[in-house]
The first five atom37 places (N, CA, C, CB, O) and aatype in JSON, in Angstrom:
{
  "aatype": [12, 0, 3, 14, 7, 17, 11, 7, 3, 2, 4, 5, 12, 15, 10, 19, 14, 16, 10, 1, 19, 19, 14, 9, 3, 15, 19, 1, 1, 8, 6, 6, 19, 3, 14, 9, 1, 19, 0, 3, 10, 1, 6, 1, 9, 0, 15, 6, 1, 19, 5, 19, 2, 14, 19, 9, 0, 16, 14, 0, 7, 3, 2, 18, 19, 19, 10, 3, 7, 0, 16, 1, 16, 6, 0, 12, 1, 15, 10, 6, 10, 14, 13, 10, 19, 9, 5, 14, 19, 3, 14, 15, 0, 19, 16, 10, 6],
  "atom_mask": [
    [1, 1, 1, 1, 1],
    [1, 1, 1, 1, 1],
    [1, 1, 1, 1, 1],
    [1, 1, 1, 1, 1],
    [1, 1, 1, 0, 1],
    [1, 1, 1, 1, 1],
    [1, 1, 1, 1, 1],
    [1, 1, 1, 0, 1],
    [1, 1, 1, 1, 1],
    [1, 1, 1, 1, 1],
    [1, 1, 1, 1, 1],
    [1, 1, 1, 1, 1],
    [1, 1, 1, 1, 1],
    [1, 1, 1, 1, 1],
    [1, 1, 1, 1, 1],
    [1, 1, 1, 1, 1],
    [1, 1, 1, 1, 1],
    [1, 1, 1, 1, 1],
    [1, 1, 1, 1, 1],
    [1, 1, 1, 1, 1],
    [1, 1, 1, 1, 1],
    [1, 1, 1, 1, 1],
    [1, 1, 1, 1, 1],
    [1, 1, 1, 1, 1],
    [1, 1, 1, 1, 1],
    [1, 1, 1, 1, 1],
    [1, 1, 1, 1, 1],
    [1, 1, 1, 1, 1],
    [1, 1, 1, 1, 1],
    [1, 1, 1, 1, 1],
    [1, 1, 1, 1, 1],
    [1, 1, 1, 1, 1],
    [1, 1, 1, 1, 1],
    [1, 1, 1, 1, 1],
    [1, 1, 1, 1, 1],
    [1, 1, 1, 1, 1],
    [1, 1, 1, 1, 1],
    [1, 1, 1, 1, 1],
    [1, 1, 1, 1, 1],
    [1, 1, 1, 1, 1],
    [1, 1, 1, 1, 1],
    [1, 1, 1, 1, 1],
    [1, 1, 1, 1, 1],
    [1, 1, 1, 1, 1],
    [1, 1, 1, 1, 1],
    [1, 1, 1, 1, 1],
    [1, 1, 1, 1, 1],
    [1, 1, 1, 1, 1],
    [1, 1, 1, 1, 1],
    [1, 1, 1, 1, 1],
    [1, 1, 1, 1, 1],
    [1, 1, 1, 1, 1],
    [1, 1, 1, 1, 1],
    [1, 1, 1, 1, 1],
    [1, 1, 1, 1, 1],
    [1, 1, 1, 1, 1],
    [1, 1, 1, 1, 1],
    [1, 1, 1, 1, 1],
    [1, 1, 1, 1, 1],
    [1, 1, 1, 1, 1],
    [1, 1, 1, 0, 1],
    [1, 1, 1, 1, 1],
    [1, 1, 1, 1, 1],
    [1, 1, 1, 1, 1],
    [1, 1, 1, 1, 1],
    [1, 1, 1, 1, 1],
    [1, 1, 1, 1, 1],
    [1, 1, 1, 1, 1],
    [1, 1, 1, 0, 1],
    [1, 1, 1, 1, 1],
    [1, 1, 1, 1, 1],
    [1, 1, 1, 1, 1],
    [1, 1, 1, 1, 1],
    [1, 1, 1, 1, 1],
    [1, 1, 1, 1, 1],
    [1, 1, 1, 1, 1],
    [1, 1, 1, 1, 1],
    [1, 1, 1, 1, 1],
    [1, 1, 1, 1, 1],
    [1, 1, 1, 1, 1],
    [1, 1, 1, 1, 1],
    [1, 1, 1, 1, 1],
    [1, 1, 1, 1, 1],
    [1, 1, 1, 1, 1],
    [1, 1, 1, 1, 1],
    [1, 1, 1, 1, 1],
    [1, 1, 1, 1, 1],
    [1, 1, 1, 1, 1],
    [1, 1, 1, 1, 1],
    [1, 1, 1, 1, 1],
    [1, 1, 1, 1, 1],
    [1, 1, 1, 1, 1],
    [1, 1, 1, 1, 1],
    [1, 1, 1, 1, 1],
    [1, 1, 1, 1, 1],
    [1, 1, 1, 1, 1],
    [1, 1, 1, 1, 1]
  ],
  "atom_positions": [
    [[-186.99, 3.4, 39.16], [-187.08, 3.09, 40.49], [-186.68, 4.94, 41.28], [-185.78, 1.56, 40.83], [-187.16, 5.93, 40.74]],
    [[-185.84, 5.07, 42.48], [-185.79, 6.19, 43.01], [-184.38, 7.03, 43.06], [-186.29, 5.95, 44.18], [-183.33, 6.66, 43.6]],
    [[-184.57, 7.9, 42.55], [-183.52, 9.04, 42.05], [-183.0, 9.55, 42.93], [-183.94, 10.1, 41.33], [-182.17, 10.44, 42.73]],
    [[-180.39, 9.12, 43.48], [-180.6, 8.1, 44.41], [-179.65, 9.32, 45.19], [-180.11, 6.24, 44.09], [-179.51, 10.08, 44.23]],
    [[-179.03, 9.88, 46.16], [-179.19, 11.25, 47.34], [-179.68, 11.18, 48.36], [0.0, 0.0, 0.0], [-180.0, 10.17, 48.98]],
    [[-179.78, 12.18, 48.61], [-179.29, 11.76, 50.36], [-180.65, 11.32, 51.06], [-178.55, 13.35, 51.45], [-181.61, 12.06, 50.84]],
    [[-180.92, 10.02, 52.02], [-181.84, 9.21, 52.57], [-181.67, 9.8, 53.8], [-181.68, 7.71, 52.45], [-180.54, 9.78, 54.3]],
    [[-182.66, 10.36, 54.42], [-183.69, 10.38, 56.02], [-182.69, 11.49, 56.2], [0.0, 0.0, 0.0], [-181.94, 12.18, 55.5]],
    [[-183.14, 11.29, 57.83], [-182.62, 12.29, 59.09], [-180.81, 11.97, 59.25], [-183.62, 11.75, 60.87], [-180.01, 12.73, 59.8]],
    [[-180.46, 10.52, 58.53], [-179.44, 10.44, 59.3], [-178.15, 11.18, 58.44], [-179.26, 8.91, 59.69], [-177.04, 11.24, 58.95]],
    [[-178.45, 11.79, 56.93], [-178.15, 12.34, 55.45], [-177.77, 10.93, 55.1], [-176.86, 13.67, 55.16], [-177.8, 10.41, 56.22]],
    [[-177.62, 10.51, 54.73], [-176.0, 9.19, 54.31], [-177.24, 9.42, 52.67], [-175.72, 6.47, 55.71], [-178.46, 9.45, 52.5]],
    [[-175.64, 9.55, 51.55], [-175.75, 9.37, 50.41], [-175.69, 8.22, 50.12], [-175.11, 9.94, 49.83], [-175.25, 7.32, 50.84]],
    [[-176.27, 8.1, 48.62], [-176.38, 7.03, 47.44], [-174.93, 7.09, 48.09], [-176.86, 7.36, 45.52], [-174.43, 7.91, 48.85]],
    [[-174.38, 5.79, 47.46], [-172.22, 5.96, 46.61], [-172.4, 5.68, 44.79], [-170.59, 3.82, 47.45], [-171.59, 5.45, 43.9]],
    [[-173.83, 5.85, 44.84], [-173.86, 5.42, 43.22], [-174.84, 7.23, 42.76], [-175.18, 3.29, 42.82], [-176.06, 7.15, 42.71]],
    [[-174.38, 8.25, 42.56], [-174.93, 9.69, 42.38], [-175.49, 8.73, 40.71], [-173.44, 11.52, 42.39], [-175.31, 7.73, 40.01]],
    [[-176.54, 10.43, 40.94], [-177.22, 9.46, 39.47], [-176.35, 11.1, 38.41], [-180.08, 9.18, 39.35], [-175.79, 12.13, 38.79]],
    [[-176.59, 10.69, 37.44], [-175.34, 11.02, 36.36], [-176.18, 11.17, 34.87], [-173.98, 9.51, 36.27], [-176.94, 10.27, 34.53]],
    [[-175.96, 12.57, 33.9], [-176.9, 12.61, 33.01], [-175.96, 13.14, 31.48], [-178.18, 13.66, 33.65], [-175.16, 14.07, 31.49]],
    [[-176.2, 12.57, 30.62], [-175.71, 13.49, 29.92], [-176.79, 14.52, 28.98], [-174.77, 12.75, 29.15], [-177.39, 14.16, 27.96]],
    [[-176.82, 15.59, 29.48], [-177.13, 16.79, 28.87], [-177.48, 17.44, 27.56], [-176.44, 17.23, 29.11], [-178.37, 16.7, 27.12]],
    [[-177.29, 18.36, 26.74], [-177.55, 18.92, 25.85], [-176.16, 20.12, 26.38], [-179.26, 19.22, 25.69], [-176.55, 20.82, 27.32]],
    [[-174.92, 20.39, 26.0], [-174.82, 21.62, 26.3], [-174.68, 22.57, 26.83], [-175.04, 21.82, 26.23], [-174.12, 22.94, 27.86]],
    [[-175.4, 23.12, 25.83], [-176.26, 24.04, 25.14], [-177.91, 24.59, 26.59], [-176.85, 22.88, 23.35], [-178.65, 25.49, 26.99]],
    [[-177.67, 23.66, 26.69], [-178.65, 23.35, 28.41], [-178.28, 23.93, 29.12], [-178.7, 22.08, 29.27], [-179.28, 24.15, 29.8]],
    [[-177.18, 24.63, 29.74], [-175.62, 24.11, 30.79], [-175.97, 25.72, 31.44], [-173.35, 23.74, 29.68], [-175.04, 26.2, 30.79]],
    [[-176.2, 26.21, 31.74], [-175.72, 27.19, 32.11], [-174.66, 27.64, 33.42], [-176.67, 27.64, 32.07], [-174.36, 26.92, 34.37]],
    [[-174.2, 29.1, 33.15], [-173.38, 29.34, 34.78], [-173.25, 30.4, 35.56], [-172.07, 29.15, 34.78], [-174.36, 30.92, 35.63]],
    [[-172.94, 30.65, 35.82], [-173.31, 31.33, 36.89], [-172.35, 32.22, 37.94], [-173.91, 30.41, 37.52], [-172.54, 32.68, 39.07]],
    [[-171.55, 32.24, 37.25], [-170.17, 32.88, 38.16], [-169.28, 33.05, 36.17], [-169.03, 31.09, 39.95], [-169.69, 32.71, 35.06]],
    [[-167.89, 33.79, 36.69], [-167.26, 34.36, 36.13], [-166.12, 33.4, 35.91], [-167.14, 35.49, 36.65], [-165.62, 33.25, 37.03]],
    [[-165.12, 32.32, 34.59], [-164.04, 31.64, 34.45], [-163.09, 32.84, 34.25], [-164.12, 30.56, 33.35], [-161.88, 32.64, 34.06]],
    [[-160.77, 31.6, 34.57], [-160.12, 32.69, 34.18], [-160.13, 31.39, 32.9], [-158.62, 33.52, 35.14], [-160.14, 30.19, 33.18]],
    [[-160.12, 31.95, 31.42], [-160.46, 31.38, 30.48], [-158.48, 30.7, 30.43], [-161.38, 32.51, 29.19], [-158.27, 29.9, 29.53]],
    [[-157.26, 31.05, 31.34], [-156.2, 30.69, 31.26], [-156.63, 28.97, 31.72], [-155.19, 31.68, 32.12], [-156.27, 27.96, 31.12]],
    [[-157.7, 29.07, 33.23], [-157.74, 27.47, 33.03], [-158.71, 27.24, 32.09], [-158.09, 26.58, 34.33], [-158.11, 26.62, 31.22]],
    [[-159.73, 27.36, 31.77], [-159.95, 27.28, 30.44], [-159.06, 26.5, 29.27], [-160.0, 28.51, 30.17], [-159.27, 25.33, 28.94]],
    [[-158.41, 27.03, 28.91], [-157.76, 26.91, 27.76], [-157.34, 25.66, 28.18], [-156.76, 27.96, 27.33], [-157.86, 24.74, 27.55]],
    [[-156.01, 25.12, 29.66], [-155.32, 24.28, 30.17], [-155.91, 22.76, 30.47], [-154.91, 24.92, 31.19], [-155.43, 21.63, 30.38]],
    [[-157.12, 23.3, 30.85], [-158.47, 22.16, 31.16], [-158.64, 21.59, 29.32], [-160.47, 23.29, 31.99], [-158.96, 20.41, 29.14]],
    [[-158.4, 22.54, 28.06], [-159.23, 22.09, 27.71], [-158.25, 21.3, 26.25], [-160.47, 23.16, 27.66], [-158.6, 20.78, 25.2]],
    [[-157.16, 21.53, 26.76], [-156.16, 20.65, 25.92], [-156.08, 19.84, 27.05], [-154.66, 21.29, 25.24], [-155.46, 18.93, 26.5]],
    [[-156.15, 19.63, 27.68], [-156.14, 18.07, 28.74], [-156.6, 17.31, 28.28], [-156.77, 17.88, 30.0], [-155.93, 16.43, 27.74]],
    [[-158.25, 17.29, 28.27], [-159.79, 17.24, 27.64], [-159.11, 16.61, 26.33], [-160.83, 18.98, 27.42], [-158.66, 15.46, 26.33]],
    [[-159.07, 17.34, 25.34], [-158.71, 17.12, 23.44], [-157.34, 16.48, 24.05], [-158.47, 18.98, 21.99], [-156.73, 16.01, 23.1]],
    [[-156.72, 16.31, 25.09], [-155.77, 15.08, 24.92], [-155.97, 14.18, 25.39], [-154.71, 15.12, 25.21], [-155.34, 13.16, 25.11]],
    [[-156.72, 14.21, 26.11], [-156.74, 12.67, 27.31], [-158.71, 11.69, 26.7], [-156.93, 13.71, 30.09], [-159.19, 10.6, 26.99]],
    [[-159.31, 13.03, 25.65], [-160.79, 12.55, 25.05], [-161.28, 11.69, 26.51], [-160.65, 11.33, 23.32], [-161.1, 10.47, 26.43]],
    [[-161.9, 12.22, 27.86], [-162.58, 12.26, 29.19], [-162.54, 12.98, 29.55], [-162.43, 11.72, 30.05], [-161.53, 13.69, 29.53]],
    [[-164.19, 13.42, 30.4], [-164.86, 14.34, 31.23], [-164.24, 13.55, 32.16], [-166.46, 14.63, 31.23], [-163.86, 12.53, 31.57]],
    [[-164.01, 13.52, 33.08], [-162.96, 12.91, 34.08], [-164.38, 12.88, 35.54], [-161.1, 14.3, 34.37], [-165.04, 11.89, 35.83]],
    [[-164.51, 14.5, 36.34], [-165.57, 14.53, 35.92], [-166.84, 15.4, 36.28], [-165.7, 13.54, 36.02], [-166.83, 16.61, 36.07]],
    [[-167.59, 14.95, 36.64], [-169.17, 15.56, 35.7], [-169.3, 16.75, 36.13], [-170.81, 14.8, 35.99], [-168.31, 16.91, 36.84]],
    [[-169.86, 17.65, 36.14], [-170.64, 18.9, 36.42], [-172.03, 18.61, 37.0], [-170.8, 19.73, 35.12], [-173.02, 18.0, 36.59]],
    [[-171.44, 19.82, 38.99], [-172.43, 19.49, 39.11], [-173.53, 20.26, 39.25], [-172.31, 18.88, 39.77], [-173.41, 21.26, 39.95]],
    [[-174.02, 20.15, 39.02], [-176.06, 21.28, 38.5], [-177.38, 20.96, 38.81], [-176.61, 21.33, 36.77], [-177.81, 19.8, 38.78]],
    [[-178.13, 22.09, 39.15], [-179.26, 22.04, 40.03], [-179.98, 22.21, 39.2], [-179.46, 22.82, 41.11], [-179.64, 23.27, 38.66]],
    [[-181.39, 21.54, 38.4], [-182.36, 21.81, 36.83], [-183.0, 23.39, 37.06], [-184.05, 20.39, 36.59], [-183.11, 23.79, 38.22]],
    [[-183.37, 24.17, 36.04], [-183.65, 25.21, 36.21], [-184.36, 25.78, 35.39], [-182.87, 25.69, 36.4], [-183.92, 26.76, 34.79]],
    [[-186.08, 25.16, 35.1], [-186.78, 25.4, 34.2], [-186.07, 24.0, 33.05], [0.0, 0.0, 0.0], [-185.6, 22.9, 33.36]],
    [[-186.28, 24.7, 31.64], [-185.5, 23.37, 30.75], [-184.6, 23.49, 30.68], [-185.66, 22.98, 29.52], [-184.2, 23.15, 29.56]],
    [[-183.52, 24.0, 31.57], [-182.5, 24.72, 31.53], [-181.41, 23.81, 32.77], [-183.01, 26.37, 31.82], [-182.06, 22.97, 33.38]],
    [[-179.94, 23.88, 33.19], [-179.34, 23.07, 34.3], [-178.46, 24.75, 34.89], [-178.11, 21.34, 33.61], [-177.93, 25.42, 34.0]],
    [[-178.39, 25.25, 36.29], [-177.57, 25.99, 36.66], [-175.97, 25.4, 37.33], [-178.39, 26.71, 37.48], [-175.89, 25.12, 38.52]],
    [[-174.47, 25.22, 36.13], [-173.8, 24.69, 37.33], [-173.13, 25.79, 38.19], [-172.74, 23.66, 36.9], [-172.66, 26.92, 38.02]],
    [[-173.43, 24.42, 39.78], [-173.71, 24.28, 40.62], [-171.41, 24.03, 40.8], [-175.23, 23.19, 40.77], [-170.62, 24.21, 41.72]],
    [[-171.34, 23.8, 40.1], [-169.67, 23.13, 40.59], [-169.48, 23.01, 39.65], [-169.22, 21.85, 41.41], [-170.38, 22.41, 39.06]],
    [[-167.94, 23.54, 38.54], [-167.7, 22.76, 37.07], [-167.98, 24.17, 36.02], [0.0, 0.0, 0.0], [-168.64, 24.09, 34.99]],
    [[-167.31, 25.52, 36.55], [-168.04, 26.42, 34.66], [-166.8, 26.27, 34.55], [-168.89, 28.42, 34.23], [-166.53, 26.69, 33.43]],
    [[-165.44, 25.75, 35.27], [-164.47, 26.09, 33.82], [-164.74, 24.61, 33.73], [-162.5, 26.81, 33.82], [-163.96, 24.11, 34.54]],
    [[-165.4, 23.73, 33.2], [-165.17, 22.76, 32.7], [-166.28, 22.85, 31.49], [-165.16, 21.67, 33.69], [-166.14, 22.66, 30.28]],
    [[-167.65, 23.28, 32.39], [-168.3, 23.19, 31.06], [-168.29, 24.5, 30.23], [-169.73, 22.74, 31.25], [-169.31, 24.78, 29.59]],
    [[-167.38, 25.19, 30.2], [-166.88, 26.5, 29.09], [-165.49, 25.16, 28.06], [-165.69, 28.57, 30.46], [-165.42, 24.54, 26.99]],
    [[-164.61, 25.39, 29.39], [-163.41, 24.19, 28.16], [-164.22, 22.73, 27.69], [-161.58, 23.39, 29.31], [-163.31, 21.98, 27.32]],
    [[-165.62, 21.96, 27.55], [-166.02, 21.21, 26.76], [-166.7, 22.23, 25.57], [-166.88, 20.2, 27.5], [-166.49, 22.19, 24.35]],
    [[-167.86, 23.44, 26.57], [-167.56, 24.3, 25.28], [-167.59, 24.87, 24.43], [-167.38, 24.3, 24.89], [-168.39, 25.42, 23.67]],
    [[-165.36, 24.53, 24.76], [-164.58, 25.9, 23.76], [-164.56, 24.17, 22.27], [-161.95, 26.95, 24.81], [-164.69, 24.12, 21.05]],
    [[-164.33, 23.08, 23.38], [-164.13, 21.86, 22.35], [-165.27, 22.0, 21.43], [-164.13, 20.29, 23.07], [-164.89, 21.44, 20.4]],
    [[-166.69, 22.52, 21.2], [-167.31, 22.18, 20.43], [-167.92, 21.52, 20.61], [-167.01, 22.01, 19.78], [-168.51, 21.0, 19.67]],
    [[-168.23, 21.01, 22.31], [-169.0, 18.81, 22.4], [-170.0, 19.54, 21.7], [-169.76, 17.52, 24.44], [-169.99, 20.63, 21.14]],
    [[-170.89, 18.65, 21.88], [-172.68, 18.6, 22.06], [-173.2, 18.34, 23.96], [-173.39, 16.77, 20.89], [-174.22, 18.73, 24.51]],
    [[-172.4, 17.81, 24.35], [-173.68, 16.99, 24.78], [-172.11, 17.33, 26.13], [-174.54, 14.95, 23.8], [-170.96, 17.51, 25.73]],
    [[-172.6, 17.32, 27.93], [-172.34, 16.79, 28.84], [-172.46, 16.34, 30.05], [-172.0, 16.98, 28.81], [-173.58, 16.4, 30.57]],
    [[-171.44, 15.81, 30.75], [-172.27, 14.87, 31.27], [-172.45, 15.63, 33.03], [-171.43, 13.13, 31.09], [-171.6, 16.25, 33.67]],
    [[-173.78, 15.31, 33.41], [-173.73, 16.81, 35.26], [-173.85, 15.2, 35.45], [-175.55, 18.68, 36.14], [-173.77, 14.3, 34.62]],
    [[-174.09, 15.15, 36.91], [-174.32, 15.09, 38.43], [-175.48, 16.07, 38.84], [-172.95, 15.5, 39.25], [-175.17, 17.06, 39.5]],
    [[-176.49, 15.92, 38.57], [-178.61, 17.04, 39.13], [-178.46, 16.96, 40.34], [-180.71, 16.18, 38.78], [-178.71, 16.1, 41.18]],
    [[-178.08, 17.78, 40.34], [-178.58, 17.57, 42.85], [-180.25, 19.01, 42.66], [-175.88, 19.17, 44.99], [-180.61, 20.11, 42.23]],
    [[-180.6, 17.9, 43.33], [-182.72, 18.52, 43.05], [-182.78, 19.19, 44.2], [-184.42, 17.08, 43.07], [-183.17, 18.5, 45.15]],
    [[-182.5, 20.45, 44.48], [-182.66, 22.12, 45.33], [-183.61, 21.06, 46.21], [-183.62, 24.04, 44.3], [-182.9, 20.23, 46.79]],
    [[-184.54, 20.95, 46.37], [-185.22, 20.67, 46.53], [-185.22, 19.44, 47.93], [-185.5, 20.62, 45.38], [-186.16, 19.23, 48.7]],
    [[-183.97, 18.82, 47.92], [-183.16, 18.07, 48.73], [-181.9, 18.71, 49.62], [-182.69, 17.12, 47.86], [-181.27, 18.12, 50.49]],
    [[-181.72, 20.06, 49.15], [-180.71, 21.14, 49.99], [-181.46, 21.54, 51.1], [-180.23, 22.57, 49.16], [-182.65, 21.25, 51.22]],
    [[-181.01, 21.99, 51.67], [-181.32, 22.86, 53.38], [-179.77, 23.75, 53.74], [-181.64, 21.28, 55.1], [-178.76, 23.07, 53.87]],
    [[-179.69, 25.27, 53.87], [-178.53, 25.95, 55.09], [-179.44, 25.79, 55.73], [-177.75, 27.5, 55.17], [-180.61, 26.12, 55.52]],
    [[-178.79, 25.06, 56.96], [-179.12, 25.08, 58.76], [-178.42, 25.62, 59.36], [-179.13, 23.95, 59.57], [-178.57, 25.68, 60.58]]
  ]
}
């Protein structure tokens, strides 16, 4: 099955994104996070016991780099969870014009 994503010149995106469960140690962030926001989100995740939105990340060798979701990543890491749900983005499918 092909990986859903942008399709052709008309830029249609699949309605069902690809999600992956990856080891949290394989996810790296490239920006700083606000520790207060991390703590608040940590408490909400611990209370609700659910990750609502996947972290958007791009492959980087054997790891992933967070494009969106650094606070979510650090909140999950602070809960010492072994895995994280990500939505991978293929860097070859993204262009800046």
